[in-house]
mmCIF file of C-alpha atoms in Angstrom:
data_model
loop_
_atom_site.group_PDB
_atom_site.id
_atom_site.type_symbol
_atom_site.label_atom_id
_atom_site.label_comp_id
_atom_site.label_asym_id
_atom_site.label_seq_id
_atom_site.Cartn_x
_atom_site.Cartn_y
_atom_site.Cartn_z
ATOM 1 C CA MET E 19 25.180 -3.907 -1.879
ATOM 2 C CA GLY E 20 23.433 -0.878 -2.220
ATOM 3 C CA ILE E 21 23.777 2.180 0.288
ATOM 4 C CA SER E 22 20.979 4.084 2.328
ATOM 5 C CA ILE E 23 18.812 6.417 0.697
ATOM 6 C CA ARG E 24 20.127 8.860 3.131
ATOM 7 C CA GLU E 25 23.303 8.625 2.250
ATOM 8 C CA LYS E 26 22.246 8.650 -1.367
ATOM 9 C CA TYR E 27 19.840 11.244 -1.397
ATOM 10 C CA GLY E 28 20.287 13.287 1.781
ATOM 11 C CA VAL E 29 20.287 16.434 -0.769
ATOM 12 C CA TRP E 30 16.539 15.335 -2.379
ATOM 13 C CA PHE E 31 15.823 15.143 1.903
ATOM 14 C CA LYS E 32 16.291 18.393 2.016
ATOM 15 C CA LYS E 33 14.360 19.358 -0.881
ATOM 16 C CA LEU E 34 11.642 17.598 -0.233
ATOM 17 C CA GLY E 35 11.500 18.833 3.328
ATOM 18 C CA GLU E 36 11.264 22.167 1.898
ATOM 19 C CA PHE E 37 8.272 21.444 0.007
ATOM 20 C CA SER E 38 6.530 19.663 2.525
ATOM 21 C CA THR E 39 3.204 21.141 3.964
ATOM 22 C CA ALA E 40 1.401 17.840 5.019
ATOM 23 C CA ALA E 41 0.994 18.246 8.854
ATOM 24 C CA ALA E 42 3.036 16.280 11.833
ATOM 25 C CA LYS E 43 0.352 14.968 13.720
ATOM 26 C CA ILE E 44 -3.100 13.163 12.406
ATOM 27 C CA ASP E 45 -6.461 14.123 13.512
ATOM 28 C CA GLU E 46 -9.668 13.160 12.406
ATOM 29 C CA THR E 47 -9.471 16.342 10.803
ATOM 30 C CA ASN E 48 -6.875 16.045 8.637
ATOM 31 C CA VAL E 49 -6.676 12.356 7.723
ATOM 32 C CA TYR E 50 -6.804 13.167 3.356
ATOM 33 C CA GLN E 51 -3.859 14.113 2.511
ATOM 34 C CA LYS E 52 -3.840 15.324 -1.205
ATOM 35 C CA ALA E 53 -0.657 14.268 -3.524
ATOM 36 C CA ASN E 54 2.254 16.973 -3.093
ATOM 37 C CA SER E 55 3.178 17.769 -6.646
ATOM 38 C CA ASN E 56 6.897 18.892 -6.290
ATOM 39 C CA SER E 57 7.676 15.840 -3.936
ATOM 40 C CA ARG E 58 5.777 13.336 -6.813
ATOM 41 C CA ALA E 59 8.438 15.105 -9.446
ATOM 42 C CA LEU E 60 11.061 13.861 -6.783
ATOM 43 C CA MET E 61 9.345 10.698 -6.522
ATOM 44 C CA ASN E 62 9.398 9.896 -10.148
ATOM 45 C CA GLU E 63 12.743 11.103 -10.819
ATOM 46 C CA PHE E 64 13.681 8.499 -8.235
ATOM 47 C CA MET E 65 12.502 5.583 -9.998
ATOM 48 C CA ARG E 66 13.604 7.028 -13.466
ATOM 49 C CA GLN E 67 17.106 6.806 -11.620
ATOM 50 C CA ASN E 68 16.771 3.584 -9.626
ATOM 51 C CA MET E 69 14.511 1.130 -12.583
ATOM 52 C CA LEU E 70 16.815 -0.923 -15.109
ATOM 53 C CA GLU E 71 15.962 -2.176 -18.474
ATOM 54 C CA GLY E 72 13.706 -4.025 -18.387
ATOM 55 C CA SER E 73 10.941 -3.164 -15.859
ATOM 56 C CA ARG E 74 7.653 -3.001 -16.593
ATOM 57 C CA LEU E 75 4.093 -3.764 -16.090
ATOM 58 C CA GLU E 76 2.310 -7.363 -16.575
ATOM 59 C CA GLY E 77 -0.935 -8.103 -17.276
ATOM 60 C CA LYS E 78 -2.064 -4.584 -19.159
ATOM 61 C CA VAL E 79 -5.146 -5.446 -19.931
ATOM 62 C CA HIS E 80 -6.019 -5.880 -16.341
ATOM 63 C CA PHE E 81 -5.143 -2.840 -15.422
ATOM 64 C CA THR E 82 -7.196 -0.645 -18.465
ATOM 65 C CA ASP E 83 -10.260 -3.039 -17.710
ATOM 66 C CA PHE E 84 -10.153 -2.153 -13.811
ATOM 67 C CA LEU E 85 -10.165 1.266 -15.147
ATOM 68 C CA SER E 86 -12.645 1.296 -17.369
ATOM 69 C CA ALA E 87 -15.012 -0.566 -14.508
ATOM 70 C CA VAL E 88 -14.220 2.095 -12.029
ATOM 71 C CA LYS E 89 -14.932 5.031 -14.730
ATOM 72 C CA SER E 90 -18.327 3.099 -15.430
ATOM 73 C CA GLY E 91 -19.184 3.894 -11.392
ATOM 74 C CA LYS E 92 -18.194 1.092 -9.482
ATOM 75 C CA SER E 93 -16.146 1.639 -6.528
ATOM 76 C CA GLY E 94 -12.242 0.260 -6.881
ATOM 77 C CA LEU E 95 -10.176 -1.103 -4.586
ATOM 78 C CA ILE E 96 -6.179 -2.217 -5.219
ATOM 79 C CA LEU E 97 -4.548 -4.768 -3.133
ATOM 80 C CA MET E 98 -0.758 -4.724 -3.422
ATOM 81 C CA GLU E 99 1.743 -6.722 -2.103
ATOM 82 C CA HIS E 100 4.374 -4.857 0.064
ATOM 83 C CA TYR E 101 8.292 -5.137 0.000
ATOM 84 C CA SER E 102 9.407 -1.846 0.194
ATOM 85 C CA ASN E 103 8.829 2.164 0.293
ATOM 86 C CA ALA E 104 9.823 2.425 -2.999
ATOM 87 C CA ASP E 105 6.230 -0.344 -4.145
ATOM 88 C CA LEU E 106 3.876 3.103 -4.303
ATOM 89 C CA PRO E 107 6.338 5.289 -6.376
ATOM 90 C CA ALA E 108 7.165 2.449 -8.450
ATOM 91 C CA PHE E 109 3.689 1.685 -9.216
ATOM 92 C CA CYS E 110 2.535 5.114 -10.102
ATOM 93 C CA TYR E 111 5.796 5.486 -12.381
ATOM 94 C CA LEU E 112 5.121 2.299 -14.076
ATOM 95 C CA VAL E 113 1.295 2.317 -14.877
ATOM 96 C CA GLU E 114 2.040 6.093 -15.763
ATOM 97 C CA HIS E 115 4.918 5.422 -18.328
ATOM 98 C CA ASP E 116 3.507 1.872 -19.837
ATOM 99 C CA LEU E 117 -0.433 2.729 -19.997
ATOM 100 C CA GLY E 118 -0.431 6.084 -21.928
ATOM 101 C CA SER E 119 -3.366 8.594 -21.399
ATOM 102 C CA ASP E 120 -5.299 5.453 -19.675
ATOM 103 C CA GLY E 121 -1.894 5.188 -17.113
ATOM 104 C CA LYS E 122 -1.681 8.640 -15.983
ATOM 105 C CA ASP E 123 -5.678 8.938 -15.039
ATOM 106 C CA LEU E 124 -5.573 5.555 -13.368
ATOM 107 C CA ALA E 125 -2.071 6.916 -11.135
ATOM 108 C CA ASP E 126 -3.987 10.350 -10.591
ATOM 109 C CA ARG E 127 -7.335 8.570 -9.080
ATOM 110 C CA ILE E 128 -5.060 6.274 -6.478
ATOM 111 C CA VAL E 129 -5.555 7.181 -3.129
ATOM 112 C CA ALA E 130 -3.091 4.621 -0.975
ATOM 113 C CA ILE E 131 -4.133 4.129 2.804
ATOM 114 C CA ALA E 132 -1.017 4.259 5.333
ATOM 115 C CA GLY E 133 -0.557 4.513 8.760
ATOM 116 C CA MET E 134 0.232 7.307 10.873
ATOM 117 C CA LYS E 135 3.636 6.581 11.234
ATOM 118 C CA LEU E 136 4.581 8.176 8.027
ATOM 119 C CA ASN E 137 3.073 11.232 8.703
ATOM 120 C CA GLU E 138 4.420 11.582 12.568
ATOM 121 C CA GLU E 139 7.769 9.302 12.756
ATOM 122 C CA ASP E 140 9.961 11.585 10.642
ATOM 123 C CA ALA E 141 9.935 15.112 8.983
ATOM 124 C CA MET E 142 11.753 13.396 6.002
ATOM 125 C CA VAL E 143 9.607 10.025 5.898
ATOM 126 C CA ARG E 144 6.718 12.542 5.501
ATOM 127 C CA ALA E 145 7.961 14.327 2.978
ATOM 128 C CA PHE E 146 8.819 11.443 0.817
ATOM 129 C CA ALA E 147 5.178 10.159 1.216
ATOM 130 C CA GLU E 148 3.747 13.162 0.679
ATOM 131 C CA GLY E 149 4.448 12.789 -3.337
ATOM 132 C CA PHE E 150 1.133 10.571 -3.023
ATOM 133 C CA THR E 151 -2.478 11.096 -2.056
ATOM 134 C CA ARG E 152 -3.149 9.213 1.082
ATOM 135 C CA VAL E 153 -6.130 8.578 3.520
ATOM 136 C CA VAL E 154 -4.414 7.916 7.062
ATOM 137 C CA ILE E 155 -5.463 5.752 9.838
ATOM 138 C CA TYR E 156 -4.391 4.321 12.954
ATOM 139 C CA PRO E 157 -3.513 1.168 12.548
ATOM 140 C CA THR E 158 -4.460 -1.761 14.860
ATOM 141 C CA ARG E 159 -1.137 -2.765 15.397
ATOM 142 C CA SER E 160 -0.029 0.550 15.992
ATOM 143 C CA LEU E 161 -2.821 0.694 18.873
ATOM 144 C CA THR E 162 -2.170 -2.202 20.478
ATOM 145 C CA LYS E 163 1.752 -1.466 21.446
ATOM 146 C CA ASN E 164 0.814 2.433 22.163
ATOM 147 C CA GLU E 165 -1.671 0.723 24.720
ATOM 148 C CA GLU E 166 1.270 -1.634 25.852
ATOM 149 C CA LYS E 167 3.200 1.552 26.296
ATOM 150 C CA ALA E 168 0.094 3.416 28.467
ATOM 151 C CA THR E 169 1.391 4.709 31.443
ATOM 152 C CA SER E 170 -2.025 5.104 33.180
ATOM 153 C CA GLU E 171 -5.804 3.104 32.182
ATOM 154 C CA GLU E 172 -6.910 6.655 31.117
ATOM 155 C CA ALA E 173 -4.212 6.884 28.714
ATOM 156 C CA ARG E 174 -4.816 3.754 27.609
ATOM 157 C CA ILE E 175 -8.735 5.165 27.253
ATOM 158 C CA ALA E 176 -7.467 7.935 25.316
ATOM 159 C CA GLU E 177 -5.434 6.340 22.871
ATOM 160 C CA GLU E 178 -8.339 4.024 22.111
ATOM 161 C CA LYS E 179 -10.754 6.648 21.403
ATOM 162 C CA LYS E 180 -8.128 8.603 19.382
ATOM 163 C CA ALA E 181 -7.930 5.566 17.663
ATOM 164 C CA ARG E 182 -11.807 5.435 17.212
ATOM 165 C CA SER E 183 -12.033 8.672 15.891
ATOM 166 C CA ILE E 184 -9.100 8.718 13.299
ATOM 167 C CA ASN E 185 -10.221 5.866 11.661
ATOM 168 C CA LEU E 186 -14.275 7.184 11.600
ATOM 169 C CA ALA E 187 -12.691 10.375 9.830
ATOM 170 C CA ALA E 188 -10.946 8.266 7.307
ATOM 171 C CA MET E 189 -13.689 5.700 6.695
ATOM 172 C CA ARG E 190 -15.920 8.844 5.758
ATOM 173 C CA ALA E 191 -12.954 10.248 3.556
ATOM 174 C CA MET E 192 -12.856 6.622 1.901
ATOM 175 C CA ASP E 193 -16.317 6.837 1.217
ATOM 176 C CA LYS E 194 -16.065 10.154 -0.186
ATOM 177 C CA CYS E 195 -12.925 8.773 -2.381
ATOM 178 C CA LYS E 196 -15.398 5.999 -3.833
ATOM 179 C CA ARG E 197 -18.504 8.468 -4.532
ATOM 180 C CA ASP E 198 -15.669 10.825 -6.654
ATOM 181 C CA GLY E 199 -14.019 7.646 -8.540
ATOM 182 C CA GLU E 200 -10.728 7.897 -6.552
ATOM 183 C CA ILE E 201 -9.655 4.401 -6.112
ATOM 184 C CA ILE E 202 -8.141 3.385 -3.014
ATOM 185 C CA LEU E 203 -4.719 0.995 -2.762
ATOM 186 C CA VAL E 204 -4.089 -0.773 0.206
ATOM 187 C CA PHE E 205 -1.270 -3.000 1.655
ATOM 188 C CA PRO E 206 -2.854 -5.902 3.190
ATOM 189 C CA SER E 207 -0.168 -7.446 5.239
ATOM 190 C CA GLY E 208 -0.146 -3.528 6.999
ATOM 191 C CA THR E 209 3.653 -3.760 6.895
ATOM 192 C CA ARG E 210 6.813 -4.358 4.669
ATOM 193 C CA TYR E 211 7.942 -8.068 4.410
ATOM 194 C CA ARG E 212 11.097 -9.176 6.179
ATOM 195 C CA PRO E 213 12.602 -12.090 4.866
ATOM 196 C CA GLY E 214 13.078 -14.357 7.409
ATOM 197 C CA HIS E 215 9.762 -13.010 9.321
ATOM 198 C CA PRO E 216 6.880 -14.521 7.480
ATOM 199 C CA GLU E 217 4.274 -12.929 10.187
ATOM 200 C CA THR E 218 4.842 -9.609 8.159
ATOM 201 C CA LYS E 219 3.785 -11.280 4.969
ATOM 202 C CA ARG E 220 0.220 -12.214 6.883
ATOM 203 C CA GLY E 221 -3.077 -10.900 5.805
ATOM 204 C CA LEU E 222 -4.860 -8.803 7.904
ATOM 205 C CA LYS E 223 -8.451 -9.569 8.923
ATOM 206 C CA GLU E 224 -9.494 -6.267 8.529
ATOM 207 C CA ILE E 225 -9.045 -6.480 4.814
ATOM 208 C CA ASP E 226 -12.106 -8.632 4.784
ATOM 209 C CA SER E 227 -14.296 -5.327 5.290
ATOM 210 C CA TYR E 228 -12.630 -3.812 2.185
ATOM 211 C CA LEU E 229 -13.970 -6.319 -0.003
ATOM 212 C CA ARG E 230 -17.530 -5.723 1.573
ATOM 213 C CA MET E 231 -17.206 -2.026 0.887
ATOM 214 C CA PHE E 232 -16.049 -2.286 -2.763
ATOM 215 C CA ASP E 233 -17.572 -3.411 -6.013
ATOM 216 C CA VAL E 234 -14.163 -4.679 -8.051
ATOM 217 C CA MET E 235 -10.507 -4.797 -7.791
ATOM 218 C CA ILE E 236 -7.273 -5.881 -9.149
ATOM 219 C CA LEU E 237 -4.219 -7.710 -7.206
ATOM 220 C CA VAL E 238 -1.254 -6.641 -7.629
ATOM 221 C CA THR E 239 2.115 -8.157 -7.372
ATOM 222 C CA ILE E 240 6.113 -6.805 -6.832
ATOM 223 C CA ASN E 241 8.971 -8.616 -8.463
ATOM 224 C CA GLY E 242 11.857 -6.760 -7.779
ATOM 225 C CA SER E 243 12.878 -3.821 -5.902
ATOM 226 C CA CYS E 244 15.250 -1.108 -6.255
ATOM 227 C CA LEU E 245 14.976 -0.293 -2.141
ATOM 228 C CA THR E 246 15.153 -3.058 0.042
ATOM 229 C CA ILE E 247 14.994 -2.674 4.064
ATOM 230 C CA ASP E 248 18.512 -3.046 6.097
ATOM 231 C CA VAL E 249 18.270 -5.890 8.514
ATOM 232 C CA ASN E 250 20.328 -4.052 10.692
ATOM 233 C CA ASN E 251 18.420 -0.969 11.070
ATOM 234 C CA PRO E 252 14.470 -2.272 9.916
ATOM 235 C CA ASP E 253 12.521 0.361 12.022
ATOM 236 C CA ASP E 254 14.955 3.090 10.368
ATOM 237 C CA MET E 255 13.023 3.774 7.625
ATOM 238 C CA LEU E 256 15.933 6.160 5.830
ATOM 239 C CA ALA E 257 18.610 3.253 6.166
ATOM 240 C CA ASP E 258 16.586 1.590 3.619
ATOM 241 C CA LEU E 259 19.264 0.585 0.975
ATOM 242 C CA VAL E 260 19.079 1.772 -2.751
ATOM 243 C CA GLU E 261 20.223 -0.267 -5.590
ATOM 244 C CA PRO E 262 18.949 -0.265 -9.325
ATOM 245 C CA ALA E 263 16.509 -3.220 -9.596
ATOM 246 C CA VAL E 264 14.375 -4.689 -12.461
ATOM 247 C CA GLN E 265 10.877 -4.408 -11.392
ATOM 248 C CA ILE E 266 8.094 -6.127 -12.710
ATOM 249 C CA ILE E 267 4.502 -4.623 -11.708
ATOM 250 C CA SER E 268 1.316 -7.672 -12.184
ATOM 251 C CA ALA E 269 -2.175 -7.429 -12.229
ATOM 252 C CA SER E 270 -4.980 -10.038 -11.820
ATOM 253 C CA PRO E 271 -7.618 -9.910 -13.720
ATOM 254 C CA VAL E 272 -10.300 -7.536 -12.360
ATOM 255 C CA ILE E 273 -12.003 -9.595 -9.311
ATOM 256 C CA GLU E 274 -15.933 -9.028 -8.233
ATOM 257 C CA CYS E 275 -15.363 -8.686 -4.529
ATOM 258 C CA LYS E 276 -18.553 -9.585 -2.888
ATOM 259 C CA SER E 277 -19.045 -12.414 -5.164
ATOM 260 C CA PHE E 278 -14.971 -13.126 -5.071
ATOM 261 C CA ARG E 279 -16.079 -13.033 -0.729
ATOM 262 C CA LYS E 280 -19.256 -15.350 -0.849
ATOM 263 C CA LYS E 281 -17.586 -17.914 -3.176
ATOM 264 C CA PHE E 282 -15.049 -18.248 -1.028
ATOM 265 C CA LEU E 283 -16.916 -18.311 2.477
ATOM 266 C CA GLU E 284 -18.887 -20.948 1.229
ATOM 267 C CA THR E 285 -16.489 -23.207 1.143
ATOM 268 C CA LEU E 286 -15.488 -22.943 4.631
ATOM 269 C CA PRO E 287 -16.841 -25.342 7.304
ATOM 270 C CA GLU E 288 -19.594 -23.676 9.119
ATOM 271 C CA GLU E 289 -17.665 -23.974 12.214
ATOM 272 C CA HIS E 290 -14.632 -22.465 10.989
ATOM 273 C CA PRO E 291 -13.080 -20.250 13.902
ATOM 274 C CA ASP E 292 -11.956 -17.247 11.809
ATOM 275 C CA PRO E 293 -14.080 -16.675 8.608
ATOM 276 C CA LYS E 294 -12.334 -13.593 8.060
ATOM 277 C CA GLN E 295 -9.020 -14.367 8.468
ATOM 278 C CA ALA E 296 -9.492 -17.134 6.271
ATOM 279 C CA VAL E 297 -10.579 -14.565 3.139
ATOM 280 C CA ILE E 298 -7.523 -12.475 3.323
ATOM 281 C CA ASP E 299 -5.450 -16.100 3.881
ATOM 282 C CA HIS E 300 -7.179 -17.045 0.374
ATOM 283 C CA ILE E 301 -5.927 -14.138 -1.224
ATOM 284 C CA MET E 302 -2.620 -14.067 0.376
ATOM 285 C CA ASP E 303 -2.406 -17.395 -1.333
ATOM 286 C CA TYR E 304 -2.925 -16.272 -4.675
ATOM 287 C CA PHE E 305 -0.685 -13.221 -4.386
ATOM 288 C CA GLU E 306 1.992 -15.917 -3.666
ATOM 289 C CA LYS E 307 0.722 -17.843 -6.918
ATOM 290 C CA GLN E 308 0.824 -14.674 -9.222
ATOM 291 C CA HIS E 309 4.462 -13.823 -7.554
ATOM 292 C CA GLU E 310 6.031 -16.792 -8.155
ATOM 293 C CA GLU E 311 4.567 -17.194 -11.265
ATOM 294 C CA ILE E 312 6.520 -14.233 -12.898
ATOM 295 C CA GLU E 313 9.491 -15.204 -10.430
ATOM 296 C CA LYS E 314 9.408 -18.364 -13.074
ATOM 297 C CA ASN E 315 8.748 -16.849 -15.852
ATOM 298 C CA GLY E 316 9.155 -13.528 -16.308
ATOM 299 C CA LYS E 317 5.666 -12.656 -17.474
ATOM 300 C CA LEU E 318 1.667 -13.823 -16.546
ATOM 301 C CA LEU E 319 0.573 -16.911 -18.045
ATOM 302 C CA ASP E 320 -2.958 -17.253 -19.965
#
């Protein structure tokens, strides 16, 4: 059984706090947040200490093919499974170490879509997230919760207005990222998977809009994690448990987003009640098959 990240790396979090420059409150002026190199260095050391021998990328050619497509001018999207707050640090660490100069180029282009919670809930969580370039959004799930908590109709309307303003700014920021050759990374479930709670592994229908916005994508699965949610404190990110592990991160072949979406939609009956959700359910099925392939065979099969 691991020990909490707060307990094991408390001294590091103090350092991260000293490095931190990210905004504690998100509005339409600060949704794009560039990686803090000092924080990134500590995150890389965290991964080095907690990745066991055998950790690796699978499907390396898919990663490099994807980078080549982006460098040729195509807009790139990465959809990735989400099990822990170490997913993005592990991904960037392995890409940089397993793919040489291409890996450094790929990792430097990644811009993760992140919810406001990472910035606003806790200073140490914010400092942890700050090691990676992000576009911050106001998630639908968070808006629903905050609307339910609203003490008046005026407060509810104000929260909706805030969400629209932030998400419009985020869309503009993503558009600029695309033009600049950056790569958008999204966790399609919108939250970390919690065993025993299958709803946390269901993809969000909003992901359908990303398929319409981008040219190419890869689907990235994660087998193994050195950081797991404490089931007794699932909402306390600093209670997450640290335990060194073998981590295998795998990529699908490069997928043309629009043709993938169009081809699948053509298989649905005209009267289908929710085509957008069906598209993301199809993607989540792909994730499950790729994940299980690694679980069973230890590698991707041709």
